Coordinates of C-alpha atoms and ligand atoms in Angstrom, one line a residue:
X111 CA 0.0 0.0 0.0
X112 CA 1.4 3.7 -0.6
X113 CA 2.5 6.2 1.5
X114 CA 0.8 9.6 -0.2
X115 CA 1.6 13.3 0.1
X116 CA -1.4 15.6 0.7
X117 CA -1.7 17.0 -2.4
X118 CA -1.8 13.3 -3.6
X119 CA -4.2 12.5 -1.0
X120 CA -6.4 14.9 -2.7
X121 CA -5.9 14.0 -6.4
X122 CA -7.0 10.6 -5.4
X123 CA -9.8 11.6 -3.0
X124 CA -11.2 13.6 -6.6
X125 CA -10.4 10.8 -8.9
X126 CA -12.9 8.3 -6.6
X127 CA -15.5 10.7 -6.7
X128 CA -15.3 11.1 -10.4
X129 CA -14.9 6.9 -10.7
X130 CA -17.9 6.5 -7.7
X131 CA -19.9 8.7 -9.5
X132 CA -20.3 10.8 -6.0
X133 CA -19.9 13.5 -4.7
X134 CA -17.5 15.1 -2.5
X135 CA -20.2 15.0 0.3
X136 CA -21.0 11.8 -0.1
X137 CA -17.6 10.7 0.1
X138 CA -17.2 12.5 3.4
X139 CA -20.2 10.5 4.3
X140 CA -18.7 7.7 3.9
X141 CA -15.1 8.5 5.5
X142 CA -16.6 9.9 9.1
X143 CA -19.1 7.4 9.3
X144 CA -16.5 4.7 8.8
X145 CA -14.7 6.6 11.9
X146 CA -18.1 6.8 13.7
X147 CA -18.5 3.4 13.0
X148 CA -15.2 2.6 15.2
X149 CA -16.3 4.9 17.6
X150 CA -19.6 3.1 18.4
X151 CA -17.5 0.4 18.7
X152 CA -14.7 1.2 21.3
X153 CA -16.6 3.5 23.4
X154 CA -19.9 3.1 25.6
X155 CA -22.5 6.2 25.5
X156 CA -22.0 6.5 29.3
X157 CA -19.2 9.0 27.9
X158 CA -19.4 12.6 26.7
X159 CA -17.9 13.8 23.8
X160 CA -16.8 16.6 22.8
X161 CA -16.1 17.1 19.1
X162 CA -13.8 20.3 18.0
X163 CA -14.3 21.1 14.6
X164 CA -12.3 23.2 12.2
X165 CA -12.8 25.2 9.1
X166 CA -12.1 22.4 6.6
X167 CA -13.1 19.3 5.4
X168 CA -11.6 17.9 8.1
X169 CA -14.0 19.7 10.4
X170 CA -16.8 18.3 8.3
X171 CA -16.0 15.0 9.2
X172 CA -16.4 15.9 12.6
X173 CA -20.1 17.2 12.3
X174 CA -20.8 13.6 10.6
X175 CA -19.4 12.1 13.2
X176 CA -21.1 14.2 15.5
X177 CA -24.2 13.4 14.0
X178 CA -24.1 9.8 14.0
X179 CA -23.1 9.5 17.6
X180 CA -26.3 11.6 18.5
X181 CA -28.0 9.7 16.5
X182 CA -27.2 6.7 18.5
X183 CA -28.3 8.5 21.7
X184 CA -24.7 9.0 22.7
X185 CA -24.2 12.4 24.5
X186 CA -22.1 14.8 21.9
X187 CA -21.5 18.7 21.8
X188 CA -19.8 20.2 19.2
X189 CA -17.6 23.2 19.5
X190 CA -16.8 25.3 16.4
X191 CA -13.9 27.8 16.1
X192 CA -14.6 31.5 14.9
X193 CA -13.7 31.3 11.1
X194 CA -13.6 33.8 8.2
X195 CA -14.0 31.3 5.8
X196 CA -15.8 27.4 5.8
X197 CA -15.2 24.6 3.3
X198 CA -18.6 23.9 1.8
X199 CA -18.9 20.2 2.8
X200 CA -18.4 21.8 5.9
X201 CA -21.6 24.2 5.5
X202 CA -23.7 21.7 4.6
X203 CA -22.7 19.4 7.4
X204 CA -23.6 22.2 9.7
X205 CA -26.9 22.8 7.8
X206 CA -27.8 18.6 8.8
X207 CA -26.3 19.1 12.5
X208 CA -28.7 22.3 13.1
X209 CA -31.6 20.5 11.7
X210 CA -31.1 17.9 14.4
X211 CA -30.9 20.3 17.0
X212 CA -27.2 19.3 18.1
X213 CA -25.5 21.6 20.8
X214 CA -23.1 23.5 19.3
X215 CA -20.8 25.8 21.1
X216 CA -19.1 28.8 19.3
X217 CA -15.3 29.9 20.6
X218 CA -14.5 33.2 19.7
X219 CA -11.9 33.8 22.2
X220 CA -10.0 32.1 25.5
X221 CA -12.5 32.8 28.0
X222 CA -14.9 30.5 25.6
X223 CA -12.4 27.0 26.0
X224 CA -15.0 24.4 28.0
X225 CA -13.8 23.6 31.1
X226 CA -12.5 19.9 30.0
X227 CA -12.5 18.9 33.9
X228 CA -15.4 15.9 34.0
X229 CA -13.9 12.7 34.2
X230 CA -16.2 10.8 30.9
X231 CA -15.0 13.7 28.8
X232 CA -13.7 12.0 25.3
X233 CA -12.2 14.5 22.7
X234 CA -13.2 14.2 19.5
X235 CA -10.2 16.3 17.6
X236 CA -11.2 17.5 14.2
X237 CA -9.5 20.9 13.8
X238 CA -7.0 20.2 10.7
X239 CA -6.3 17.4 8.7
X240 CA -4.3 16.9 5.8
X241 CA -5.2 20.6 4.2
X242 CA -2.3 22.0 6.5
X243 CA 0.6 23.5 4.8
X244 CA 2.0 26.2 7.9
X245 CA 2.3 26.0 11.6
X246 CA -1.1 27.0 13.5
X247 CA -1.2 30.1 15.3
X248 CA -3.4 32.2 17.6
X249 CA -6.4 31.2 19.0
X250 CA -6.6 27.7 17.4
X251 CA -3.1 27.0 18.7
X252 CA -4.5 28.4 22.1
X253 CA -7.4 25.8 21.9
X254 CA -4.7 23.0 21.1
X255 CA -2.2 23.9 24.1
X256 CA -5.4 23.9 25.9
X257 CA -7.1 20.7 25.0
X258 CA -3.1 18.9 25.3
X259 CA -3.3 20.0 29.1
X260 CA -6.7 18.4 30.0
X261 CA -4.8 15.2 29.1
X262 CA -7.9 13.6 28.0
X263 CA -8.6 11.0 25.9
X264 CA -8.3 11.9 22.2
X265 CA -9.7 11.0 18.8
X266 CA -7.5 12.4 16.0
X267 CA -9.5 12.2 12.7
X268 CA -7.5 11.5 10.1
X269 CA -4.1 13.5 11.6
X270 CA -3.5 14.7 14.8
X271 CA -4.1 18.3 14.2
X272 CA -1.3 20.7 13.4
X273 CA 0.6 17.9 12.1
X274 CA 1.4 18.1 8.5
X275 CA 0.9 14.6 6.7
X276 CA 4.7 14.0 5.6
X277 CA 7.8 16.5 6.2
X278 CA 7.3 18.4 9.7
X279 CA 10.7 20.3 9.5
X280 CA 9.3 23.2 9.4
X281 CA 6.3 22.6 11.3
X282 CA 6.6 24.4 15.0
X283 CA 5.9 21.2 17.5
X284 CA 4.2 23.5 19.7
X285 CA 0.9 23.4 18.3
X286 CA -0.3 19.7 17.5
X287 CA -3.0 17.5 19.8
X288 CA -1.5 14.8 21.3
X289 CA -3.6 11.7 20.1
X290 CA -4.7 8.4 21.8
X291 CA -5.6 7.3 18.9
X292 CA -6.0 8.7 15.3
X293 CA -8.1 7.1 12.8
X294 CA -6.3 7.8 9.5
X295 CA -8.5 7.6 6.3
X296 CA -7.5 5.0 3.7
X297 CA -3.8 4.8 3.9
X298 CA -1.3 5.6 6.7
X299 CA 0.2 9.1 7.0
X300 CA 3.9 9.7 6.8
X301 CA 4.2 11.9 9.9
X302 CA 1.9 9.0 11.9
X303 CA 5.1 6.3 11.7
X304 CA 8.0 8.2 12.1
X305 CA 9.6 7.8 15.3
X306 CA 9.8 12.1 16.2
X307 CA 6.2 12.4 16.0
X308 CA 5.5 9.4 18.4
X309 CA 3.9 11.8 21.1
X310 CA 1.4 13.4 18.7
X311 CA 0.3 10.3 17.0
X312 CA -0.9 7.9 19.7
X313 CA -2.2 4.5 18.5
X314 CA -2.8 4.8 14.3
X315 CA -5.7 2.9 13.0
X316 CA -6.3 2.8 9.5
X317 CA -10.2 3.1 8.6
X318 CA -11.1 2.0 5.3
X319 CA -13.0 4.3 3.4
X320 CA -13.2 2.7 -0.3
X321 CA -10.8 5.5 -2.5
X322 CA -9.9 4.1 -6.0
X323 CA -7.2 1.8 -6.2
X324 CA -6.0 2.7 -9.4
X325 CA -5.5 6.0 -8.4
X326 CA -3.6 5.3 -5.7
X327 CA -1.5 2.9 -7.2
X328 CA -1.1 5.6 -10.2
X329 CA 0.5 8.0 -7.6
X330 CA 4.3 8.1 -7.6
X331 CA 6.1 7.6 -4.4
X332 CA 9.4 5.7 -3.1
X333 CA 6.9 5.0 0.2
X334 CA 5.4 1.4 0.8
X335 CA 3.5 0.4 3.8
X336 CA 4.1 -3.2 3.9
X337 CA 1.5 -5.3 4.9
X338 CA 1.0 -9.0 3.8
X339 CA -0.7 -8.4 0.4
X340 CA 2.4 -7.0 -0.5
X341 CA 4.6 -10.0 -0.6
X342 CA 1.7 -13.4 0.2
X343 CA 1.9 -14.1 -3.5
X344 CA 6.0 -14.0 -3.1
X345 CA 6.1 -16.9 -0.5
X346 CA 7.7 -20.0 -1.7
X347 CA 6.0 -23.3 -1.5
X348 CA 7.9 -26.4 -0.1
X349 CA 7.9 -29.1 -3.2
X350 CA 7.1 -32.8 -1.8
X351 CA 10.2 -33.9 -3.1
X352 CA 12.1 -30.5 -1.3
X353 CA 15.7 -31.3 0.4
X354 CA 17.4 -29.6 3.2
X355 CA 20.1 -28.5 0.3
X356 CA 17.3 -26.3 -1.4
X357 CA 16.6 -23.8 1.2
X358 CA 20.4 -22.9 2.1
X359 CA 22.7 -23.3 4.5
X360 CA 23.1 -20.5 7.2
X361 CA 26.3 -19.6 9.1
X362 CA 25.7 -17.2 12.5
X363 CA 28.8 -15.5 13.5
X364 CA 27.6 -14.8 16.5
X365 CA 28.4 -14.4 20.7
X366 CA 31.1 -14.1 22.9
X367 CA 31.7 -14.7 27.1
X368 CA 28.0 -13.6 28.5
X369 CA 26.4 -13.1 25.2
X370 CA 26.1 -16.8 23.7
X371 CA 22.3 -16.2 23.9
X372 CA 22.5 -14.0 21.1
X373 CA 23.8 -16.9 18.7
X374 CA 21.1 -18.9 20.1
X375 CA 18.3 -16.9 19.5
X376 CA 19.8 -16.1 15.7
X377 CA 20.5 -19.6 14.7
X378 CA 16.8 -20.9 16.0
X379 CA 15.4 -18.5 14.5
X380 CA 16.8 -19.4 11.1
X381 CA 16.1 -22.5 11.5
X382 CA 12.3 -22.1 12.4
X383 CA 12.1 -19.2 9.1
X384 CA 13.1 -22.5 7.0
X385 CA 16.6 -22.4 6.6
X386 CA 18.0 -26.0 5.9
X387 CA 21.1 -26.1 7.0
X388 CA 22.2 -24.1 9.7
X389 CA 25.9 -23.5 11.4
X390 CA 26.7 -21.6 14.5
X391 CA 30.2 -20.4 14.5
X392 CA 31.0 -18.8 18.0
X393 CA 33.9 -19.1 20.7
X394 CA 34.4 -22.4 22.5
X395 CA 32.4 -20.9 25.6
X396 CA 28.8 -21.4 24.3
X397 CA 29.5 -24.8 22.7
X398 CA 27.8 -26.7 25.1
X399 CA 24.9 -24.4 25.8
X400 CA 24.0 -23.7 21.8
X401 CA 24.2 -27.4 21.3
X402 CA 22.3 -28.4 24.1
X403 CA 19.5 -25.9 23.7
X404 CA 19.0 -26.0 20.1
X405 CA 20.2 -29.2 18.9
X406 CA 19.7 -28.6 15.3
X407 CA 22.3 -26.5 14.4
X408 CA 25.7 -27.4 14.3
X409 CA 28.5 -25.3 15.8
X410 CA 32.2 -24.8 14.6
X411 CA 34.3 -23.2 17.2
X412 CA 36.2 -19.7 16.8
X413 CA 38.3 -18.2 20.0
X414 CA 37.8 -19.1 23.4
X415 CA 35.9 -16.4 24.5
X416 CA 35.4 -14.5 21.8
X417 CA 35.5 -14.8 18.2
X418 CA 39.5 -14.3 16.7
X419 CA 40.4 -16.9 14.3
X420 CA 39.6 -16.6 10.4
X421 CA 36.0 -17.4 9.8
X422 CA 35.1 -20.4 7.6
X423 CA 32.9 -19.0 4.6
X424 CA 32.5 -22.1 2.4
X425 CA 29.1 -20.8 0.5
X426 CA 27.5 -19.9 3.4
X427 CA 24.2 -17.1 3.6
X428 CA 26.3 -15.2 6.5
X429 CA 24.6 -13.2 9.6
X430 CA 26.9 -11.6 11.6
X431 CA 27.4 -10.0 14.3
X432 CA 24.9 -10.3 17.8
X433 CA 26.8 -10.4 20.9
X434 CA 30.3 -10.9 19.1
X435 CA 31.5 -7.8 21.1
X436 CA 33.9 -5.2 19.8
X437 CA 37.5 -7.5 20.8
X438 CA 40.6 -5.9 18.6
X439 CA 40.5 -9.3 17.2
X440 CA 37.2 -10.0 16.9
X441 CA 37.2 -6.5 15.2
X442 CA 39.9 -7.8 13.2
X443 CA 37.9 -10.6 11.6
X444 CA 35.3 -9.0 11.2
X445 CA 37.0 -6.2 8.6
X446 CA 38.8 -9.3 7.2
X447 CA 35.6 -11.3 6.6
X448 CA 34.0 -8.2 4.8
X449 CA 36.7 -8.6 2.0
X450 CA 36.5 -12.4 1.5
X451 CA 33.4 -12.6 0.0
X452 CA 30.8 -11.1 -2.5
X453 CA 28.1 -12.4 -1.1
X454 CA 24.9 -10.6 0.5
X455 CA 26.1 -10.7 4.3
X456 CA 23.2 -9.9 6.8
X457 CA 25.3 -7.3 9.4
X458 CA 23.8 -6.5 12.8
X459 CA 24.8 -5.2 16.3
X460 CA 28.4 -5.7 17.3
X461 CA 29.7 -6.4 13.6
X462 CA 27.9 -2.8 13.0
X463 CA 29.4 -0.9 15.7
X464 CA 33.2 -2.4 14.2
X465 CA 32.2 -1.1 10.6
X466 CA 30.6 2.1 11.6
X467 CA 34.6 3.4 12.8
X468 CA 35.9 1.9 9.9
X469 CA 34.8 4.2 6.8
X470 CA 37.2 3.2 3.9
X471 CA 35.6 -0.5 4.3
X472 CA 31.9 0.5 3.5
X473 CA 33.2 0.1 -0.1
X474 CA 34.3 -3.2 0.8
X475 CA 31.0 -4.6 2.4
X476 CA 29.6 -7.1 -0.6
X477 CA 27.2 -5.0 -2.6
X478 CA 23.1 -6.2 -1.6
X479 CA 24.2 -7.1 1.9
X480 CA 21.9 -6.0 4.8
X481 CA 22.6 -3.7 7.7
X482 CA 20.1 -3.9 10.2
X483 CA 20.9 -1.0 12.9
X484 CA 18.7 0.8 15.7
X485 CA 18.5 4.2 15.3
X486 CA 21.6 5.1 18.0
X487 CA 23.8 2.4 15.7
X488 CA 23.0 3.9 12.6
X489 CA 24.2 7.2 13.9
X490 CA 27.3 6.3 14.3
X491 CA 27.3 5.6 10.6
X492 CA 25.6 8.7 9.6
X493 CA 26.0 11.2 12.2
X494 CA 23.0 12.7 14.2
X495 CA 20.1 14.0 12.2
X496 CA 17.9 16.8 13.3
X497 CA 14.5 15.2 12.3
X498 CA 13.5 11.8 11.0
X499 CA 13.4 13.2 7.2
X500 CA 17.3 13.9 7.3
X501 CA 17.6 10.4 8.3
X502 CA 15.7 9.4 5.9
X503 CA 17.5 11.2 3.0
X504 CA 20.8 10.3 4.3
X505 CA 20.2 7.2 4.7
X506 CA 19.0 7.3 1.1
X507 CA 22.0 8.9 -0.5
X508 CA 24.3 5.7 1.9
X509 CA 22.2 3.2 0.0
X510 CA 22.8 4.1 -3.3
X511 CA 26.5 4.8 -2.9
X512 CA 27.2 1.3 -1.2
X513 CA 24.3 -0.6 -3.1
X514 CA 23.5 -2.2 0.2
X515 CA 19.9 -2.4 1.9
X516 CA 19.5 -0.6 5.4
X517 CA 17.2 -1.8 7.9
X518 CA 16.2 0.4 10.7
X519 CA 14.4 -0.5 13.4
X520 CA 11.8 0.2 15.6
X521 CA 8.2 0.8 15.9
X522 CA 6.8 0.8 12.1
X523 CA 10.8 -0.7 11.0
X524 CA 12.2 0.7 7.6
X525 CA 13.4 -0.8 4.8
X526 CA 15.9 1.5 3.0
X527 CA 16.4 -0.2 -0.5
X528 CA 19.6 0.7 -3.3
X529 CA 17.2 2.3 -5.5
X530 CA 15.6 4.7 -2.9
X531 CA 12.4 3.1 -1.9
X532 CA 11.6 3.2 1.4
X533 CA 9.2 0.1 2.7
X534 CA 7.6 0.6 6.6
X535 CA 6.8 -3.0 8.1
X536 CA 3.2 -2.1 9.5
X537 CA 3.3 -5.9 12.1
X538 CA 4.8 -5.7 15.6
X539 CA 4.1 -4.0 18.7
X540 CA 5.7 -2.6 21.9
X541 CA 6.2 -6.0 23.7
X542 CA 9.0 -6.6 21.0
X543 CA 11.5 -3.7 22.8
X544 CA 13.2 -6.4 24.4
X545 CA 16.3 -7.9 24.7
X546 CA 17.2 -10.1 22.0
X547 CA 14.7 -9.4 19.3
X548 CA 17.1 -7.9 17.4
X549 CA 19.0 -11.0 17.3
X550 CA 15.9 -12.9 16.2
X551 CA 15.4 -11.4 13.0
X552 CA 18.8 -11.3 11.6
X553 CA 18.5 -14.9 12.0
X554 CA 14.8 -14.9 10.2
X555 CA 16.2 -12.4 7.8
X556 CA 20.0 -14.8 6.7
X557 CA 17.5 -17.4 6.8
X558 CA 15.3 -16.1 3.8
X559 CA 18.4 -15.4 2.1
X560 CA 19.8 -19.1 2.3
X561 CA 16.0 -19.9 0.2
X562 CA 16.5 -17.8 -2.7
X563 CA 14.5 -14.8 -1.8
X564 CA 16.3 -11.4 -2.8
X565 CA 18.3 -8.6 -0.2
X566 CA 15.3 -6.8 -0.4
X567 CA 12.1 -9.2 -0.2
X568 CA 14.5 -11.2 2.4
X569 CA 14.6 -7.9 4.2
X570 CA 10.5 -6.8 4.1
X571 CA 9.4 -10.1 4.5
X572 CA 11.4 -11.0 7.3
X573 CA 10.6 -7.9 9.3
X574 CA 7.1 -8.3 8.3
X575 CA 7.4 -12.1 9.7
X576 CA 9.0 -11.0 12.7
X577 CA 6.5 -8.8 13.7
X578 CA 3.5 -10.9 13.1
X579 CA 5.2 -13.8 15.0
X580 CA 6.1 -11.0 17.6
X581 CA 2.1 -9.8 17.5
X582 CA 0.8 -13.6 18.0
X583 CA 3.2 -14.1 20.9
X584 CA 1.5 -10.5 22.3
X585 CA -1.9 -12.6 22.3
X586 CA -0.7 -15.3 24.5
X587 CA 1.5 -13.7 26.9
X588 CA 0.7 -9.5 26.6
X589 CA 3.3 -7.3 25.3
X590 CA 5.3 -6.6 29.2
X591 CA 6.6 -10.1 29.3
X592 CA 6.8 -10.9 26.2
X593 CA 10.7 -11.9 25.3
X594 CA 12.9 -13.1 22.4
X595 CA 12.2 -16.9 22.5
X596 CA 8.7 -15.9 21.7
X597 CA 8.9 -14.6 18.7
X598 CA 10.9 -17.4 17.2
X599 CA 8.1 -20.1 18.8
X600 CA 5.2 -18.0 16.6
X601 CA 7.3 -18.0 13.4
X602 CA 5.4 -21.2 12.6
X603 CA 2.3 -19.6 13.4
X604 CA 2.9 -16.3 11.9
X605 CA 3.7 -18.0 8.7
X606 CA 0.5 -20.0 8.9
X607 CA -2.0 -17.1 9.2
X608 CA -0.4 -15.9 6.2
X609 CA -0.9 -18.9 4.1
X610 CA -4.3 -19.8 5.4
X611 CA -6.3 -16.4 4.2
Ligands
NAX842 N1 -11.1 15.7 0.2 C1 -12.0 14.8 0.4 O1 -12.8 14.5 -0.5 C2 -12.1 14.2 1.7 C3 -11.6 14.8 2.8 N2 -11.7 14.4 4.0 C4 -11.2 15.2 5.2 O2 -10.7 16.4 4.7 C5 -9.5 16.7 5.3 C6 -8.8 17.7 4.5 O3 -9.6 18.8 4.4 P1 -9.2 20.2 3.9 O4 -8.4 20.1 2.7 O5 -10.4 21.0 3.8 O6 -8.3 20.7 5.0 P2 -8.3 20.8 6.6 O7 -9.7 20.5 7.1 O8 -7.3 19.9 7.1 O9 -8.0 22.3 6.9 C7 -8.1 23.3 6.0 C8 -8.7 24.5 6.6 O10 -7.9 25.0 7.6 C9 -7.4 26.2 7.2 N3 -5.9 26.2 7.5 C10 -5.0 25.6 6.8 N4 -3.8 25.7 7.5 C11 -4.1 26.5 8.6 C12 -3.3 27.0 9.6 N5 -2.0 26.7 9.7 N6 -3.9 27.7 10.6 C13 -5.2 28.0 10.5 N7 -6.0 27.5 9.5 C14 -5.4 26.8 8.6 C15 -7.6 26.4 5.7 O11 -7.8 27.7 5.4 C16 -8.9 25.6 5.6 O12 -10.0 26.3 6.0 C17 -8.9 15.4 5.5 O13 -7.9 15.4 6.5 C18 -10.1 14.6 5.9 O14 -10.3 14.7 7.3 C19 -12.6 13.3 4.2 O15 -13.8 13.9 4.4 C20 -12.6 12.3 3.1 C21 -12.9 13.0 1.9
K843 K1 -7.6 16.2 13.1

């Protein structure tokens, strides 16, 4: 699914009306009472809402939703800000909310706020959404400083307003609500998955609301919101006749003293994402604890403690790096290993932190492999950014020169591909923040390698996987003690509910 600018937002919002054969209205019809339709849904009528409604179209949606909600005898005031000028959807949405004699509240000026103090208060936020282009200011920004106070529950529609859809640079961050939860029309919003603007978005929920598909699909941009439509028809089959030899054989460098776990954890999971072989090369310290807890995979030795000696290749898919630590020899064979192969390496953790001081061997790194940092690793690469976009674009600009695929993690993880695409894994949840995750899916991600998939479906598939395994695991055992091991146990699972819709 793609990630769309405003102004493409728009185009396509005016191509389905033309293709529907309706009319702007009727589409906003449709889009709030999808939103309404959620509300009625989460939230009892023994609450009181109070819906804020702006100029725009985005306002309008409010006085739909407004109107359905009284319609199902839930308690609902509206509150509309002084305005020179309303959208006409807007007018004619007021028109229907006078007719059915809803309160409505005008406020002109500060001493007009509502006191917000009742305890079954729920905010309704429909001030701005995606027609935004400059920071708000005056008396609407006054409202929104005032409504963030109250710290009350709050429904963003469509955007948390005074956040612009994509690029908030230039925005001032001292005028946007601070959501609960926003339900975003049709497609995610940029600025609702990027990291910075985590305290405005709150939980995103996407609410369908039927735009054309063609027109979306006609839109140009290097976004992708991965979910599994994007890659189910891409998932190899096993063949009755299949042999271990056809799906690969992995090698985890991996571990040292202490942090053996890490090659555990990587190996199982390549061996549960369908890897055939797989081979855990680690010091002599963790031999008997990786053989003993995951008997499958076999284990060459390297160092005592840590890694040191020449690493074996021989046509290996290669993940390396959890727990190795950052040894001068380790560090060592790591640089050496970079430059005895051509092959797509998977690269994570430790074996990042070596490369990232090491800047005349990003040349050297085999072209297609896959870095997989967390945002304070891949700052050592790149240098601090002032807002998620220069990450973004520099992060851009390092895959193209190296010709290597960047993985950054996190909520809503990003795939950074060679050519410039950018794909946002929409699985996983909070309970994943936890040690050894990380570990986890280089594992899954080597392991789609070893069966023929490509750097970058290895890479959006995997993290998709991961998450999904990771959002099963959430069912069973809720996201605060959720750990590692989980997510490798729901691979199976993960890749089940894929195949069986
Ligand atoms: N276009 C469509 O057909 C649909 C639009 N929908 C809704 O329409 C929204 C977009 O509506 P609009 O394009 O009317 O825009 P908005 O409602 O987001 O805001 C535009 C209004 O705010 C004013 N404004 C813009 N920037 C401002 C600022 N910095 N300070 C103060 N006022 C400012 C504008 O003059 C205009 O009156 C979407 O977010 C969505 O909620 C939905 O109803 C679905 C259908
Ligand atoms: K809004």
């Amino acid at each position: 699914m793609k990630i769309l600018s405003g102004n493409q937002l728009k185009e396509v919002d005016k191509i389905t009306t033309e293709t529907q054969n309706i009319s702007s209205l009727e589409l906003m019809e449709k889009a709030a009472g999808a939103c309404a339709d959620w509300i009625l849904k989460n939230y009892s009528n023994k609450q009181a809402f109070y819906v804020f409604c702006g100029p725009g179209n985005n306002g309008g949606d409010g006085l739909v939703i407004a109107r359905i909600l009284k319609s199902r005898l839930y308690n609902v005031t509206v509150f509309i800000t002084s305005n020179i000028a309303y959208s006409d959807d807007f007018e004619q949405n007021f028109e229907l909310w006078q007719r059915i004699s809803g309160n409505t509240i005008s406020i002109n000026n500060e001493d007009e706020f509502p006191n917000l103090n009742f305890e079954n208060i729920v905010i309704i936020d429909a001030l701005f959404g995606s027609g935004i282009n400059r920071p708000i200011k005056g008396l609407a920004a006054d409202l929104i400083h005032y409504i963030n106070a109250a710290k009350k529950e709050v429904i963003s529609i469509d955007i948390p307003s005074g956040l612009y859809v994509d690029n908030n640079a230039t925005n001032l961050h001292n005028a946007i609500i601070k959501s609960s939860h926003t339900l975003t029309l049709e497609l995610p919003k940029l600025a609702l998955i990027l990291p910075e603007n985590k305290n405005y978005s709150g939980e995103m929920h996407i609410i369908s609301i039927g735009l054309d598909k063609n027109a979306i699909e006609k839109q140009e941009s290097n976004y992708e919101w991965i979910t599994e439509e994007y890659f189910k028809d891409f998932l190899k089959k096993r063949n009755r006749f299949s042999h271990k030899g056809d799906f690969g054989h992995v090698k985890i460098v991996a571990g040292s003293k202490g942090k053996i776990g890490a090659a555990i954890l990587a190996s199982k999971a390549s061996l549960r994402i369908g890897a055939g072989l797989v081979t855990a090369e680690i010091p002599d310290c963790g031999y008997v604890a990786l053989q003993s807890s995951v008997p499958e995979v076999m284990v060459a030795s390297n160092g005592k403690n840590f890694i040191k000696k020449r690493i074996d290749l021989n046509d290996h898919f290669i993940g390396v790096g959890p727990g190795i630590g950052t040894n001068d020899e380790t560090k060592t064979e790591i640089l050496r290993l970079i430059t005895r192969t051509n092959d797509p390496l998977v690269i994570d953790a430790d074996a990042l932190n070596i490369l990232a001081e090491k800047k005349e061997y990003w040349v050297k790194i085999p072209i297609y492999s896959i870095l997989t940092p967390h945002p304070k690793e891949w700052s050592r690469w790149i240098g601090n950014w002032n807002n998620d976009f220069e990450k973004l674009d520099r992060t851009i600009k390092f895959a193209k020169q190296y010709c290597l695929y960047v993985v950054i993690k996190g909520a809503y993880t990003v795939t950074v591909t060679p050519k410039g695409d950018l794909f946002f894994n929409s699985s996983g949840n909070a309970g994943m923040a936890t040690a050894g995750s990380g570990d986890v899916l280089t594992g899954i991600i080597i392991g789609l390698l070893s069966q023929g998939y490509t750097s970058g479906k290895a890479s959006v598939i995997g993290n998709y996987l991961h998450g999904l395994a990771g959002d099963i695991a959430k069912e069973k055992f809720g996201e605060r003690s959720l750990i590692a091991s989980d997510i490798i146990d729901n691979i199976g699972n993960a890749y089940e509910s894929i195949m069986n819709q």
